């Protein structure tokens, strides 16, 4: 069985491919733009996108929805992270956080996978950390330059290589759960 990852984000593709490869799993990528419903729940957004992807492609698919949740901003931008990144970017987030002492934040990733039939399987991962005072690093994508994971050594995600980020990231965790489940299915 070959799985297709449906996403428009090539940063996600690099991370997911690199990690799945260590499990001996190769994937195809399809860059069609799926409808993203408005919801406070990443699980609900991923489930609906996955249903649409399966309807269109009619083969085993998965999608991933992720977001950055900032405690002091009551979880903003959360499920709206993609829009917020495109509009105000990470510098806009740094402005909103100017002078704030509480910089706690977490990333969450939710993968929805449909192999066949009616069942959609969900796999989630969370990475706890904080928002940096200034952007650092040039690897990765999105909010990586301003996120310092708690499990790390003080570097931002953008100062890590893919393997280092995958070892502790929200996406690394959800992808490992997907990989373990796929192994059981074999
Ligand atoms: P697809 O929906 O096509 O997969 P997208 O970029 O729109 O691509 P999301 O809807 O999941 O993906 O948006 C999440 C946004 O949150 C993403 O565009 C980034 O700006 C940010 N984001 C998610 N995961 C991230 C990560 O690991 N590092 C940095 N920023 C991340």
PDB file of N, CA and C in Angstrom, residues 70 72-73 91-104 131-134:
ATOM      1  N   UNK A  70      -0.818  30.187  21.703  1.00  0.00           N
ATOM      2  CA  UNK A  70      -0.072  31.031  22.644  1.00  0.00           C
ATOM      3  C   UNK A  70      -0.938  31.326  23.870  1.00  0.00           C
ATOM      4  N   UNK A  72      -0.814  33.404  26.504  1.00  0.00           N
ATOM      5  CA  UNK A  72      -1.178  34.786  26.848  1.00  0.00           C
ATOM      6  C   UNK A  72      -2.225  35.358  25.886  1.00  0.00           C
ATOM      7  N   UNK A  73      -2.324  34.762  24.692  1.00  0.00           N
ATOM      8  CA  UNK A  73      -3.300  35.231  23.692  1.00  0.00           C
ATOM      9  C   UNK A  73      -4.504  34.277  23.638  1.00  0.00           C
ATOM     10  N   UNK A  91       6.642  38.219  12.742  1.00  0.00           N
ATOM     11  CA  UNK A  91       6.964  39.530  13.331  1.00  0.00           C
ATOM     12  C   UNK A  91       5.708  40.151  13.951  1.00  0.00           C
ATOM     13  N   UNK A  92       4.549  39.876  13.357  1.00  0.00           N
ATOM     14  CA  UNK A  92       3.282  40.358  13.932  1.00  0.00           C
ATOM     15  C   UNK A  92       3.025  39.720  15.287  1.00  0.00           C
ATOM     16  N   UNK A  93       3.338  38.428  15.395  1.00  0.00           N
ATOM     17  CA  UNK A  93       3.166  37.727  16.682  1.00  0.00           C
ATOM     18  C   UNK A  93       4.123  38.316  17.722  1.00  0.00           C
ATOM     19  N   UNK A  94       5.366  38.582  17.299  1.00  0.00           N
ATOM     20  CA  UNK A  94       6.331  39.173  18.250  1.00  0.00           C
ATOM     21  C   UNK A  94       5.841  40.536  18.733  1.00  0.00           C
ATOM     22  N   UNK A  95       5.215  41.309  17.831  1.00  0.00           N
ATOM     23  CA  UNK A  95       4.674  42.620  18.235  1.00  0.00           C
ATOM     24  C   UNK A  95       3.558  42.443  19.264  1.00  0.00           C
ATOM     25  N   UNK A  96       2.658  41.462  19.001  1.00  0.00           N
ATOM     26  CA  UNK A  96       1.554  41.212  19.941  1.00  0.00           C
ATOM     27  C   UNK A  96       2.068  40.785  21.317  1.00  0.00           C
ATOM     28  N   UNK A  97       3.256  40.180  21.330  1.00  0.00           N
ATOM     29  CA  UNK A  97       3.815  39.646  22.574  1.00  0.00           C
ATOM     30  C   UNK A  97       4.816  40.595  23.234  1.00  0.00           C
ATOM     31  N   UNK A  98       4.967  41.804  22.649  1.00  0.00           N
ATOM     32  CA  UNK A  98       5.944  42.752  23.169  1.00  0.00           C
ATOM     33  C   UNK A  98       5.698  43.055  24.647  1.00  0.00           C
ATOM     34  N   UNK A  99       6.726  42.938  25.479  1.00  0.00           N
ATOM     35  CA  UNK A  99       6.602  43.267  26.897  1.00  0.00           C
ATOM     36  C   UNK A  99       5.917  42.194  27.726  1.00  0.00           C
ATOM     37  N   UNK A 100       5.447  41.115  27.092  1.00  0.00           N
ATOM     38  CA  UNK A 100       4.760  40.044  27.832  1.00  0.00           C
ATOM     39  C   UNK A 100       5.775  39.134  28.515  1.00  0.00           C
ATOM     40  N   UNK A 101       5.537  38.865  29.789  1.00  0.00           N
ATOM     41  CA  UNK A 101       6.437  37.961  30.516  1.00  0.00           C
ATOM     42  C   UNK A 101       6.065  36.510  30.266  1.00  0.00           C
ATOM     43  N   UNK A 102       4.755  36.238  30.247  1.00  0.00           N
ATOM     44  CA  UNK A 102       4.304  34.868  30.012  1.00  0.00           C
ATOM     45  C   UNK A 102       4.363  34.577  28.511  1.00  0.00           C
ATOM     46  N   UNK A 103       5.369  33.816  28.096  1.00  0.00           N
ATOM     47  CA  UNK A 103       5.567  33.549  26.662  1.00  0.00           C
ATOM     48  C   UNK A 103       5.287  32.081  26.335  1.00  0.00           C
ATOM     49  N   UNK A 104       4.598  31.394  27.246  1.00  0.00           N
ATOM     50  CA  UNK A 104       4.316  29.967  27.053  1.00  0.00           C
ATOM     51  C   UNK A 104       3.446  29.747  25.815  1.00  0.00           C
ATOM     52  N   UNK A 131       7.618  31.462  23.222  1.00  0.00           N
ATOM     53  CA  UNK A 131       7.882  32.384  22.117  1.00  0.00           C
ATOM     54  C   UNK A 131       9.160  33.170  22.455  1.00  0.00           C
ATOM     55  N   UNK A 132      10.095  33.176  21.515  1.00  0.00           N
ATOM     56  CA  UNK A 132      11.365  33.879  21.749  1.00  0.00           C
ATOM     57  C   UNK A 132      11.148  35.397  21.736  1.00  0.00           C
ATOM     58  N   UNK A 133      12.175  36.140  22.160  1.00  0.00           N
ATOM     59  CA  UNK A 133      12.062  37.600  22.141  1.00  0.00           C
ATOM     60  C   UNK A 133      12.374  38.183  20.778  1.00  0.00           C
ATOM     61  N   UNK A 134      13.168  37.402  20.003  1.00  0.00           N
ATOM     62  CA  UNK A 134      13.486  37.867  18.648  1.00  0.00           C
ATOM     63  C   UNK A 134      13.608  36.636  17.751  1.00  0.00           C
TER      64      UNK A 134
END
